[in-house]
CSV table of C-alpha atoms in Angstrom, one decimal:
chain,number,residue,atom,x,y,z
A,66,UNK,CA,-19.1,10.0,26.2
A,67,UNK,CA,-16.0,7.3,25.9
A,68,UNK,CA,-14.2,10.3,27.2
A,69,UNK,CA,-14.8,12.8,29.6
A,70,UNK,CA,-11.6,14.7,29.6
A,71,UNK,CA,-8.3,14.6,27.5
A,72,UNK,CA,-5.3,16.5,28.6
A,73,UNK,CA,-2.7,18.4,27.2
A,74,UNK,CA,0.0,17.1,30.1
A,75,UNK,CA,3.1,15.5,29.0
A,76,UNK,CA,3.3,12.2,30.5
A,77,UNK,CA,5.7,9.6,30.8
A,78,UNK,CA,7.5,8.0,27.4
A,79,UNK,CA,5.0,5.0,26.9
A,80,UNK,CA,6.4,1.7,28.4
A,81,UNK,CA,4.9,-1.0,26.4
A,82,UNK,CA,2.5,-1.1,23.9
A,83,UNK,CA,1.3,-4.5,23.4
A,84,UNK,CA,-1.7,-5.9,24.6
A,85,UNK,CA,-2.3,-8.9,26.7
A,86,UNK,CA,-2.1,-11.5,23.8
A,87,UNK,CA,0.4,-14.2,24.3
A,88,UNK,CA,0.5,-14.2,28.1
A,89,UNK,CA,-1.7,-13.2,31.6
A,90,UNK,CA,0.6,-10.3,32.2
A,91,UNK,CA,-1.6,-7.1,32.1
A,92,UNK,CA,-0.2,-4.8,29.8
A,93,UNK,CA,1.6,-1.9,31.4
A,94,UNK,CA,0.8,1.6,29.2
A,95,UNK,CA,3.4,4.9,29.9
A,96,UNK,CA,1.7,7.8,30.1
A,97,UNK,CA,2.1,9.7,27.3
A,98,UNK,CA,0.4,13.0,26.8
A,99,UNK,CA,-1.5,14.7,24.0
A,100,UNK,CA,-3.8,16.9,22.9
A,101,UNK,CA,-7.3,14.8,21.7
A,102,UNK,CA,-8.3,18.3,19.2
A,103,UNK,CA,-11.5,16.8,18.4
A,104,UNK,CA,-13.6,19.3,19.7
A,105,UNK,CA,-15.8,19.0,16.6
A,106,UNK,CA,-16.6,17.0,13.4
A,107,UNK,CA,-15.3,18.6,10.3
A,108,UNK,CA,-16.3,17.7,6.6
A,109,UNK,CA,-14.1,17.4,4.1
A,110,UNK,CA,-14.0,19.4,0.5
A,111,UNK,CA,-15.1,17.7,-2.3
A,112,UNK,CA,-12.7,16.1,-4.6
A,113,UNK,CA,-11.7,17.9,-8.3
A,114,UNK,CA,-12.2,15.1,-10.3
A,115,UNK,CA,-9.4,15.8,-12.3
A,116,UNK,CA,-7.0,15.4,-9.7
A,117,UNK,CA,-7.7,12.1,-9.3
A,118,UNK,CA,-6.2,8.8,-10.2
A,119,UNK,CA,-7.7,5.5,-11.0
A,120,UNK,CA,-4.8,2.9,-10.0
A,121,UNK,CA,-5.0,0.1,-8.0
A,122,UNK,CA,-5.2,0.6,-4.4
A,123,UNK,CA,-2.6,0.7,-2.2
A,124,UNK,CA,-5.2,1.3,0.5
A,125,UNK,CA,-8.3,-0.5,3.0
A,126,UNK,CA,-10.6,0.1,5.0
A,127,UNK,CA,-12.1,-1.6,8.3
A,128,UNK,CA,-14.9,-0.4,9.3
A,129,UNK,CA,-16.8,-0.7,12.7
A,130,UNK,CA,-20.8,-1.5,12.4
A,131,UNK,CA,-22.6,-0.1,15.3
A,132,UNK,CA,-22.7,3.4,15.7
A,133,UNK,CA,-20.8,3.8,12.1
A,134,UNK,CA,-23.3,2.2,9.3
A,135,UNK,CA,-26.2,1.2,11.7
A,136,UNK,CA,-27.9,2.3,14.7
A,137,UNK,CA,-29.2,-0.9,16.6
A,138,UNK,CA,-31.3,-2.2,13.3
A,139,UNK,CA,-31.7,1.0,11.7
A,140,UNK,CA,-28.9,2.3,8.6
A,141,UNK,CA,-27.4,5.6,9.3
A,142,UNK,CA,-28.1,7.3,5.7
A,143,UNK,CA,-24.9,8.7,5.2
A,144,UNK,CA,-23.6,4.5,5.3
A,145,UNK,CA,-25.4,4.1,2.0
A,146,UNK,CA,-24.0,6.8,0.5
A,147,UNK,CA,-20.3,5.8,1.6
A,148,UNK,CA,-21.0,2.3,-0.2
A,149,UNK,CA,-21.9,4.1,-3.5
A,150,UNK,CA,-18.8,5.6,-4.3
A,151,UNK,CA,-17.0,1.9,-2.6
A,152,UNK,CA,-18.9,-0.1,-4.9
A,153,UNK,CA,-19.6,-0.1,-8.7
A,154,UNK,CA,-22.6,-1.0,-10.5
A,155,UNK,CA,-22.6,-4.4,-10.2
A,156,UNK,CA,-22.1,-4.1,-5.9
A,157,UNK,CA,-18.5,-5.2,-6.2
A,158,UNK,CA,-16.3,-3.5,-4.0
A,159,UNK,CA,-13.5,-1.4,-6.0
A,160,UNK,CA,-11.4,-0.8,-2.8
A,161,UNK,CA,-10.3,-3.3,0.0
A,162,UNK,CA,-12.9,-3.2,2.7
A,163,UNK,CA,-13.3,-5.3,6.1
A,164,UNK,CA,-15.9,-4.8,8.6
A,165,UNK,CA,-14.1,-5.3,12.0
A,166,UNK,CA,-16.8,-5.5,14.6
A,167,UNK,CA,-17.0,-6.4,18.6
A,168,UNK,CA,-20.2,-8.0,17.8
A,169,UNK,CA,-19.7,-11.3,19.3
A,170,UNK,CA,-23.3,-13.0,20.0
A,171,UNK,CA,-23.7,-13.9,16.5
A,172,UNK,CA,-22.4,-15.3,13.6
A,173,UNK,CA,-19.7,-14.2,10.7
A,174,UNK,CA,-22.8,-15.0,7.7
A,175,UNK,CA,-25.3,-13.9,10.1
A,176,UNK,CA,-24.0,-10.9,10.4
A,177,UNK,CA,-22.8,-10.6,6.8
A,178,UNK,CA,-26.6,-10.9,5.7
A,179,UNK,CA,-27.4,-8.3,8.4
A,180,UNK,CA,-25.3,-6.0,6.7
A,181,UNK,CA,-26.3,-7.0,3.1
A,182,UNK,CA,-29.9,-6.9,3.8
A,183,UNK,CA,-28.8,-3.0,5.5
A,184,UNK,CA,-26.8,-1.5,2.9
A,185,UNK,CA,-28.7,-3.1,-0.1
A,186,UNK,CA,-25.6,-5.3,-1.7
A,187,UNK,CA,-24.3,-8.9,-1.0
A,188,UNK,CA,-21.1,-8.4,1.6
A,189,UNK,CA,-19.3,-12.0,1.6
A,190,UNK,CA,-18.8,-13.3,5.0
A,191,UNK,CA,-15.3,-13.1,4.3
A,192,UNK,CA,-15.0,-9.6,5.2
A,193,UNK,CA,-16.6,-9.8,8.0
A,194,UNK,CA,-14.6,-10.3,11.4
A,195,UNK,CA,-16.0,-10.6,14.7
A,196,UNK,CA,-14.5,-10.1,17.7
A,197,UNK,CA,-14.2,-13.7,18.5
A,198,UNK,CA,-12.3,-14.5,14.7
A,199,UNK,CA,-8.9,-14.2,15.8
A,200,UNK,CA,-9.8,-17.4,18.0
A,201,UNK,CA,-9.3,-19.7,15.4
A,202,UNK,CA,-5.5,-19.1,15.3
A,203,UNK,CA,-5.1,-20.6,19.1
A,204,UNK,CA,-5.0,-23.7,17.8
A,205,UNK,CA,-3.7,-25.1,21.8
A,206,UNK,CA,-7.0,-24.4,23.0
A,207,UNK,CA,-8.8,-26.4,20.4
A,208,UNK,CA,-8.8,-29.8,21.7
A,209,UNK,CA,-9.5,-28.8,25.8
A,210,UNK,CA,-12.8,-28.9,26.8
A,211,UNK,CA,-14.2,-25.1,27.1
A,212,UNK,CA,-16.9,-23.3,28.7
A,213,UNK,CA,-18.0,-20.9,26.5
A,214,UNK,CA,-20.0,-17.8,27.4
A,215,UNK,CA,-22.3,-15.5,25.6
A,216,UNK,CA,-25.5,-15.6,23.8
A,217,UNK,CA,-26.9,-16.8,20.6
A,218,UNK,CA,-25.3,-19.5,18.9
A,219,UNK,CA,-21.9,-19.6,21.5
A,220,UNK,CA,-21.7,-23.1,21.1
A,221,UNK,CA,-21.7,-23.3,17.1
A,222,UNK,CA,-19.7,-20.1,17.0
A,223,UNK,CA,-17.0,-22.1,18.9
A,224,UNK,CA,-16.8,-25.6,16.6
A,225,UNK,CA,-16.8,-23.0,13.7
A,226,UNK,CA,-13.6,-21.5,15.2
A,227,UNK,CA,-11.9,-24.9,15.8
A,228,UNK,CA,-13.0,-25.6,19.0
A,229,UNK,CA,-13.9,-29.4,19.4
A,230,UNK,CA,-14.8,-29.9,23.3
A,231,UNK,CA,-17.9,-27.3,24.2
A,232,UNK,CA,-20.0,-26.8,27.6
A,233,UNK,CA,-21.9,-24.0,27.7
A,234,UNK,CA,-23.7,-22.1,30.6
A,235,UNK,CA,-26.9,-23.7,30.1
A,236,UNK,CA,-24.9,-27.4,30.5
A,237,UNK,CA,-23.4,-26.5,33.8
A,238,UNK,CA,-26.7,-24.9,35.0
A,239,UNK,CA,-28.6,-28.2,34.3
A,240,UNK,CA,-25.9,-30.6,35.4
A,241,UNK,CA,-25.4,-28.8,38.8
A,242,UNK,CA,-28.9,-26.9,39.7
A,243,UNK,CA,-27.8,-26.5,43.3
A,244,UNK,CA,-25.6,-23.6,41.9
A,245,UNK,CA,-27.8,-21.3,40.5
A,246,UNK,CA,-30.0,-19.8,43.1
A,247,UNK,CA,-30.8,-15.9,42.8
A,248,UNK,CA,-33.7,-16.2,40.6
A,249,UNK,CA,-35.7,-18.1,43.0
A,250,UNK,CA,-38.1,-19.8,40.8
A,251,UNK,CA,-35.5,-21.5,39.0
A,252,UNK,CA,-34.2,-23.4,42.1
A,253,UNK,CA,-35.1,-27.3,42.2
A,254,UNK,CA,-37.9,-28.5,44.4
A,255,UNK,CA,-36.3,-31.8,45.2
A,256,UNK,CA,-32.5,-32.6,46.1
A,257,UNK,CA,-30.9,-33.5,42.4
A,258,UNK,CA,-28.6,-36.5,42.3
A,259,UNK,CA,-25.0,-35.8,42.5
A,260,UNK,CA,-23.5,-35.2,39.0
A,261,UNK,CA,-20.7,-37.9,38.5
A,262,UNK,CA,-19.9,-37.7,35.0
A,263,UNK,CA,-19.7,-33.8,34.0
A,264,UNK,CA,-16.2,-33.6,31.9
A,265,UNK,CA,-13.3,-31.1,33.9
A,266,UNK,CA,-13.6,-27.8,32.5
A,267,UNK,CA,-10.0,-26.8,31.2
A,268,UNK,CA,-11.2,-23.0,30.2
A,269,UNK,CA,-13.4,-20.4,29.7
A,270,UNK,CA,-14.4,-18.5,26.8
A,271,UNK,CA,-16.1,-15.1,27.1
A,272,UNK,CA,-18.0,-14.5,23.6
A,273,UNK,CA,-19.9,-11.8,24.2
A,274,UNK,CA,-22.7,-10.2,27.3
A,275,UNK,CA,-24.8,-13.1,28.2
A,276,UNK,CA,-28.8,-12.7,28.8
A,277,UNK,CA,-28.8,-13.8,32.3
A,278,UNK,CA,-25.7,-12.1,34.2
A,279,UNK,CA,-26.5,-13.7,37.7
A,280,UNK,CA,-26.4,-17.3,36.7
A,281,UNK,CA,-23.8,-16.2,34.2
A,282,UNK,CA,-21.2,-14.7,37.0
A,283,UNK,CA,-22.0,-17.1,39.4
A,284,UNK,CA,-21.6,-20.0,37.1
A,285,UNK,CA,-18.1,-19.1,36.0
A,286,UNK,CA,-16.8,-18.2,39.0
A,287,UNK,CA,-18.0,-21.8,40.1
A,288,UNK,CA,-15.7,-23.0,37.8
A,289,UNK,CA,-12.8,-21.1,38.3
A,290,UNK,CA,-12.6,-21.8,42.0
A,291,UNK,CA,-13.1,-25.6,41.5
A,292,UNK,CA,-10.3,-25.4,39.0
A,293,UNK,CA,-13.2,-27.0,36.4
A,294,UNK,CA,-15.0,-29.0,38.5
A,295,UNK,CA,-18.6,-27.2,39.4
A,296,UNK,CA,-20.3,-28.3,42.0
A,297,UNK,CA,-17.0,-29.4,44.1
A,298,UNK,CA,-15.9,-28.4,47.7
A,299,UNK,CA,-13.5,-25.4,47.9
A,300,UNK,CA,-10.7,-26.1,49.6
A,301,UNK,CA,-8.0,-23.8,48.1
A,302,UNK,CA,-8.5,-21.5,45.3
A,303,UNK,CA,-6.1,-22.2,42.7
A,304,UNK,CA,-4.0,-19.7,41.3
A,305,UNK,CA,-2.8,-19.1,38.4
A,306,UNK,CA,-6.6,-20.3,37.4
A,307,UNK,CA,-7.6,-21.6,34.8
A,308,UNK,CA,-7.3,-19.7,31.4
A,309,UNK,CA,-9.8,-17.4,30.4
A,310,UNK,CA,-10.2,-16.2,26.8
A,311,UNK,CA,-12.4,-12.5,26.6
A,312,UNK,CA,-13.8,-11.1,23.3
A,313,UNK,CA,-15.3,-7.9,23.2
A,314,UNK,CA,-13.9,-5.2,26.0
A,315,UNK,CA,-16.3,-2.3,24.8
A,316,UNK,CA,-18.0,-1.5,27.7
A,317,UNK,CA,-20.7,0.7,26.2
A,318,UNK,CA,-22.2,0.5,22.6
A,319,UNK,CA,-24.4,2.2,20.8
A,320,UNK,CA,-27.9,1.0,20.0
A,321,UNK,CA,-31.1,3.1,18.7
A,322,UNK,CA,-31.6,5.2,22.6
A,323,UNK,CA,-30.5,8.5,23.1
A,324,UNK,CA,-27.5,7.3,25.2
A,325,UNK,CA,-24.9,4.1,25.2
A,326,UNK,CA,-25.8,0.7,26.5
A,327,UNK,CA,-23.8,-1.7,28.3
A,328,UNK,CA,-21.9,-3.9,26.3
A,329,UNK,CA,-19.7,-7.0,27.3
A,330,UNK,CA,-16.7,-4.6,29.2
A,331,UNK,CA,-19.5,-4.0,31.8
A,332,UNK,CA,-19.6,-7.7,32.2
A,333,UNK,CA,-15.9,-8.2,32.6
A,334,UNK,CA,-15.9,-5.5,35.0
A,335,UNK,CA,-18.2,-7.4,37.4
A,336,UNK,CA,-16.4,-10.6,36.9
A,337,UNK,CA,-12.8,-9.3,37.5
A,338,UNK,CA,-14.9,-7.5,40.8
A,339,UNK,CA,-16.6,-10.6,42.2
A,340,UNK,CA,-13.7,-12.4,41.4
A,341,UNK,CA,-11.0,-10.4,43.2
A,342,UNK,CA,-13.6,-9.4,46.2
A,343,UNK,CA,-14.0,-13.5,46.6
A,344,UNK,CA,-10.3,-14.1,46.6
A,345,UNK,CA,-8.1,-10.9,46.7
A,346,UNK,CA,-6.4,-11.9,43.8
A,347,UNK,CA,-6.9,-10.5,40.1
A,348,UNK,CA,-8.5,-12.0,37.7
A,349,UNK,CA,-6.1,-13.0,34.7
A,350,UNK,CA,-6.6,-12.7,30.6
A,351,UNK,CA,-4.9,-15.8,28.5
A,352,UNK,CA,-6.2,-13.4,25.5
A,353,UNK,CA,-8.0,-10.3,25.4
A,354,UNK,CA,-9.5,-10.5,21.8
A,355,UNK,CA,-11.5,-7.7,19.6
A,356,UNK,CA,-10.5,-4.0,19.2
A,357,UNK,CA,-8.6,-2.4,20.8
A,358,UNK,CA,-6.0,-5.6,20.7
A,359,UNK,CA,-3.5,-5.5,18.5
A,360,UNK,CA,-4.3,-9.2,17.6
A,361,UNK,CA,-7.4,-7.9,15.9
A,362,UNK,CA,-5.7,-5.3,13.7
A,363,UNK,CA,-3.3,-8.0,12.9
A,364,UNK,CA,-6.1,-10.4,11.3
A,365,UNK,CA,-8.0,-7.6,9.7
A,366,UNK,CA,-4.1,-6.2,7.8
A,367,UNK,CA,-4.2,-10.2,7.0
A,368,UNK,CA,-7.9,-10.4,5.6
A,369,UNK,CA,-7.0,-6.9,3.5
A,370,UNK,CA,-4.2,-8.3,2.0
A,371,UNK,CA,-6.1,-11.3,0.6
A,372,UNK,CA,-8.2,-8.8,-0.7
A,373,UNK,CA,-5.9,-7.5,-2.5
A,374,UNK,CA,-4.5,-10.7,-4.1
A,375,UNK,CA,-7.3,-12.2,-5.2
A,376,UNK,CA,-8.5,-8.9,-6.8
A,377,UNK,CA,-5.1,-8.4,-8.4
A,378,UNK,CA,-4.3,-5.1,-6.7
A,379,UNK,CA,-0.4,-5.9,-6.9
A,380,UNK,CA,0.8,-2.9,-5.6
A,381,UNK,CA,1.7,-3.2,-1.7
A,382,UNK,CA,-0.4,-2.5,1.0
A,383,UNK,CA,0.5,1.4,2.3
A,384,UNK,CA,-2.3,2.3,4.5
A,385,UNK,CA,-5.2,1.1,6.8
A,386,UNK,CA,-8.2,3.5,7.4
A,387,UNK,CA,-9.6,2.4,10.5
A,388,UNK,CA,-13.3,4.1,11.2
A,389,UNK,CA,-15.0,4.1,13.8
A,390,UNK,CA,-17.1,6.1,16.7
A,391,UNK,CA,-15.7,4.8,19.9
A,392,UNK,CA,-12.3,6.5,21.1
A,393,UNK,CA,-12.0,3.6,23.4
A,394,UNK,CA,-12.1,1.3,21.0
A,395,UNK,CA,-11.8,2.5,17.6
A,396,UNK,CA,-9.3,5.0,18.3
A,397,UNK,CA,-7.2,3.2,20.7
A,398,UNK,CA,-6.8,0.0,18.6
A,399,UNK,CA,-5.9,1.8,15.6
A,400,UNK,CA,-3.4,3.7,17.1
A,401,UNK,CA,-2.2,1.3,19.2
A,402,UNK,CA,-1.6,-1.2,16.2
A,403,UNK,CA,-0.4,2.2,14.1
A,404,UNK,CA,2.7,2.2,16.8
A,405,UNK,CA,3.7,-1.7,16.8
A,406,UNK,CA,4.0,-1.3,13.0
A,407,UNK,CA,6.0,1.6,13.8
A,408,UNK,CA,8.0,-0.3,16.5
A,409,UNK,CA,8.4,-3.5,14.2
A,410,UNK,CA,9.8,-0.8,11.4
A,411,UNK,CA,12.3,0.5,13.4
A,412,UNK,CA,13.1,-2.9,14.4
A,413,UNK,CA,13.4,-4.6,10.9
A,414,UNK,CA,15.8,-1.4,9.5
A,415,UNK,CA,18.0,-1.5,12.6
A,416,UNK,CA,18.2,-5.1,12.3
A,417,UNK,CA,18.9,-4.6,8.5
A,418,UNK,CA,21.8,-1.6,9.2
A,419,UNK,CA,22.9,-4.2,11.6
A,420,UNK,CA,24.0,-7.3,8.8
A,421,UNK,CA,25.6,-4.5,6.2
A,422,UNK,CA,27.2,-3.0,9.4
A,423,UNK,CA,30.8,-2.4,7.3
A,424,UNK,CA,29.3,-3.1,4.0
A,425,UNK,CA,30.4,-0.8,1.7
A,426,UNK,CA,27.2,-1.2,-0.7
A,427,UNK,CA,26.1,2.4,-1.3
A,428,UNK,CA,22.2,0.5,-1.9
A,429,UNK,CA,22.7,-0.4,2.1
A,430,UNK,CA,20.9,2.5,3.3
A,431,UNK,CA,18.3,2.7,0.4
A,432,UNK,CA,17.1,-0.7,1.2
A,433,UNK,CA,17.0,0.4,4.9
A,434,UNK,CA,14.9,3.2,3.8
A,435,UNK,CA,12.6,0.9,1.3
A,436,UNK,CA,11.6,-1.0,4.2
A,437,UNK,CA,10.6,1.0,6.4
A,438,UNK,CA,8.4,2.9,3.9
A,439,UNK,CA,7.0,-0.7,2.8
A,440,UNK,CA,5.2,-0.9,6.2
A,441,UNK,CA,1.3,0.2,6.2
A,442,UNK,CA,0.5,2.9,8.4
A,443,UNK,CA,-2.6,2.3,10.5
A,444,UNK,CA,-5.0,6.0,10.9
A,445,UNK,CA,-8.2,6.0,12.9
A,446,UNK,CA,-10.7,8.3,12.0
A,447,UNK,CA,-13.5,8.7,14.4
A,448,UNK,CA,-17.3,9.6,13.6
A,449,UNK,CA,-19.4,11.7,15.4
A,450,UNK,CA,-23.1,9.3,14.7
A,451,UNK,CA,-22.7,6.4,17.4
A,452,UNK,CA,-21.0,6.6,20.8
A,453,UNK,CA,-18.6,9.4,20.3
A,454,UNK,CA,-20.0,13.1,21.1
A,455,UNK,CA,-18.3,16.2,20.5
A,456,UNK,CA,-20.8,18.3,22.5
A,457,UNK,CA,-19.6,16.2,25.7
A,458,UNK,CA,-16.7,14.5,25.6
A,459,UNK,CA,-13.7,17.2,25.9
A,460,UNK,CA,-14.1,18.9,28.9
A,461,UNK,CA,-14.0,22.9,28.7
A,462,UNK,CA,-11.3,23.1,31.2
A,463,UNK,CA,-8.4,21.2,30.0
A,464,UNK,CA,-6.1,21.7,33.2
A,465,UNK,CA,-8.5,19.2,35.2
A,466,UNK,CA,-6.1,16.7,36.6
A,467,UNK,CA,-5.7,13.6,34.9
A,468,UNK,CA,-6.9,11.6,37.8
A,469,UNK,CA,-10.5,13.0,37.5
A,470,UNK,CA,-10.7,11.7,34.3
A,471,UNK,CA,-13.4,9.2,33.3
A,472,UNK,CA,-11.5,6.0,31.3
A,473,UNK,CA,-14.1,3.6,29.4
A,474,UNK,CA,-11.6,1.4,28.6
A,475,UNK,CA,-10.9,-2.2,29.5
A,476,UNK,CA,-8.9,-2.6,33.0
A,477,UNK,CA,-5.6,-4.0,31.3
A,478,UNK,CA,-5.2,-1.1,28.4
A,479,UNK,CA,-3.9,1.6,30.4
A,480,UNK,CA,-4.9,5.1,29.8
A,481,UNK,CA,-2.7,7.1,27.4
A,482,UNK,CA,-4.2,10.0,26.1
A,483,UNK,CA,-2.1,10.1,22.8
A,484,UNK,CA,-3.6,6.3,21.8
A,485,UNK,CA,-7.2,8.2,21.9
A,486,UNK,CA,-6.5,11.2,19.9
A,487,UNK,CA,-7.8,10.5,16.3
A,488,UNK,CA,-6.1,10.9,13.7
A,489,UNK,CA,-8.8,12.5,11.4
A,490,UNK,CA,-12.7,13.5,13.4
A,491,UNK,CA,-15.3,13.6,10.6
A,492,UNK,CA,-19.0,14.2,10.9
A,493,UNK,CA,-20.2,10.7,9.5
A,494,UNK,CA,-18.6,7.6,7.4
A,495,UNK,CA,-19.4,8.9,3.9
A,496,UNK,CA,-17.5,12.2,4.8
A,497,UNK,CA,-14.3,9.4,5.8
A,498,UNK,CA,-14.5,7.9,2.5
A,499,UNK,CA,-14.4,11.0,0.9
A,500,UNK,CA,-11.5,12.4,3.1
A,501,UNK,CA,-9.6,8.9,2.2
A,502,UNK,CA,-10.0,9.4,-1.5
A,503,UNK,CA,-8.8,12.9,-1.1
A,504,UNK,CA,-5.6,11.6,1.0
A,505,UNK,CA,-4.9,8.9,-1.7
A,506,UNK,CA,-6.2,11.1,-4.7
A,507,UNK,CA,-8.0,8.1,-5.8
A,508,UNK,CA,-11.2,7.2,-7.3
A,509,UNK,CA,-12.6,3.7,-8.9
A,510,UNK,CA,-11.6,3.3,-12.4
């Protein structure tokens, strides 16, 4: 459903492939065309077991949650059966594994115990990442005073990230409860007192899809027009406005119903709205955080490498298995992070040809060679159990025009159909374990 149609047209060479991270530039995708070729789930062979080897591994996986190993609060059966030939007898894991989810309402040991309590074996919360994680590396943000977004515990989620300087939803609702007026029994019987001492807002931060979206929208769009101060006067509306951290663009997810459920995309989607219908102007990203950003991908390839340390798998880090059911998501963000290690490749060995430019060192191009081979590869495989479906999602007619295509994805990721086009399709995740042993003709010693 994350896709209706996926062409076979040859687009434009793609443009640039980084996210907006770093800036409020939205980034600009080429068209680049491709043929999706998952028209349906296929399950690997079985392994010989004496082709296999029992190394270290020079392999991880991350692994998405819903729609993957659980359905809303149910397991999907074949999730326990994945973690039995991931785990030995005593629950340790015997591969690196990471569980990168856009789950952002909750938090890291919360949903660590979630999943142990699931899957019947104690996951650490240190392989857990969140949508939100990455937000402890923007360390500028730390100290300004932030309105954070979302629900559960937002506002613990935040100090636990390194944020120091919280307001939440429910503080600017209480301070100023002349602004919240759609649910009519929550308006004020009397005039309140002017608020005089509510700190400036200097941000916002979206965590996840809040309970109440009226008082939600309305409430941040407050403080983006007052340039932090609810409850002022507009005069002007200031532009660039303040900055605005989102986690979590999926804009469906898959729960225990028959069909998707809005997740927090749908909510940015009626804030970028509201917010350019109010001003004309489009609403800007400091950070788009959670898959499909490359940011993400880059955290996870860091929490897989400690992994590796600390268990003493010394051999380098060749390949990421990214799994998932979302083509949107999933998909996208594997592949997109698959082509900036690509790009960085080519970039470190031309850089490297460049300094023994006249070198007569025969080793020149060997080392050249050995680096660009050092670099992991990043391959999404997609599941066929949560929000992707085979039955629906590739259209029977593959010369409708691109422009009548349906694109679930998050207004600043351009469409590009080669950045959904896994690279494995597998019925469930114990079939993708078993397709990645096959692929690294491994198995636990």
């Amino acid at each position: 459903m994350a896709v209706r149609c996926l062409l076979n047209e040859s687009r434009a060479a793609l443009q640039r492939w980084s996210p907006a991270f770093g800036g409020r530039n939205r980034a600009n995708f080429g068209r680049h065309g491709a043929n999706f070729g998952v028209a349906s789930c296929s399950r690997p062979a079985r392994r010989d077991p004496g082709e296999t080897r029992t190394s270290s591994p020079t392999f991880g996986f991350l692994f998405d949650i819903d729609g993957v190993l659980l359905r809303g609060q149910y397991v999907i059966p074949a999730a326990k059966k994945a973690f039995q030939k991931l785990t030995d007898s005593r629950g340790q894991f015997c591969v690196p594994v990471a569980f990168v989810t856009n789950a952002g309402n909750c938090s890291r040991d919360g949903k660590a115990e979630e999943l142990s309590d699931a899957l019947g074996f104690k996951i650490s919360p240190e392989r857990v990442i969140l949508c939100h994680s990455p937000l402890r590396l923007f360390h500028e943000f730390h100290d300004k005073c932030m309105l954070v977004s979302g629900q559960g515990p937002v506002a613990q989620n935040a100090r636990d990230l390194g944020f120091r300087h919280i307001v939440t939803i429910e503080d600017v609702r209480k301070a100023f409860p002349l602004l919240d007026m759609v649910d009519q029994s929550q308006r004020p019987k009397e005039l309140p007192r002017p608020t005089t001492d509510f700190p400036t807002i200097e941000g916002v931060i979206l965590f996840g899809e809040p309970i109440r979206w009226e008082t939600c929208l309305q409430l941040i769009i407050d403080v983006l027009l007052s340039n932090g101060n609810p409850g002022a006067e507009l005069s002007t509306v200031p532009y660039p406005h303040l900055p605005v951290l989102a986690c979590n663009m999926d804009l469906l997810w898959m729960a225990e119903a028959k069909m998707p459920r809005f997740g927090h995309g749908t909510f940015l989607l009626c804030l970028e709205s509201i917010y350019k219908k109010m001003t004309g102007k489009e609403l800007k990203y400091e950070a788009l955080i959670g898959k499909p950003s490359t940011v993400t991908y880059r955290y996870a390839e860091h929490i897989i490498k400690q992994q590796m340390e600390s268990h003493g798998w010394m051999p380098p880090l060749h390949h990421l298995y990214a799994v998932g059911d979302n083509p949107m998501a999933d998909v996208y963000g594997a592949n997109l992070y698959n082509r900036s290690l690509q790009a960085q490749a080519e970039v470190n060995v031309t850089a490297m040809a460049a300094t023994t430019q006249g070198d007569e060192c025969p080793e020149a191009g060997k080392d050249s060679a050995a680096s660009l081979s050092c670099v992991p590869s990043c391959q999404s495989i997609l599941v066929c159990t949560g929000v992707y479906n085979h039955h629906g999602d590739v259209p029977a007619d593959c010369n409708v025009s691109m422009m009548e295509t349906v694109f679930h994805g998050h207004r600043d990721f351009h469409f590009d159909p080669s950045l959904v086009e896994a690279s494995h399709v597998v019925h469930d995740v114990d079939d993708a374990v078993e397709l990645v042993f096959q692929k690294e003709n491994w198995k636990r010693e």
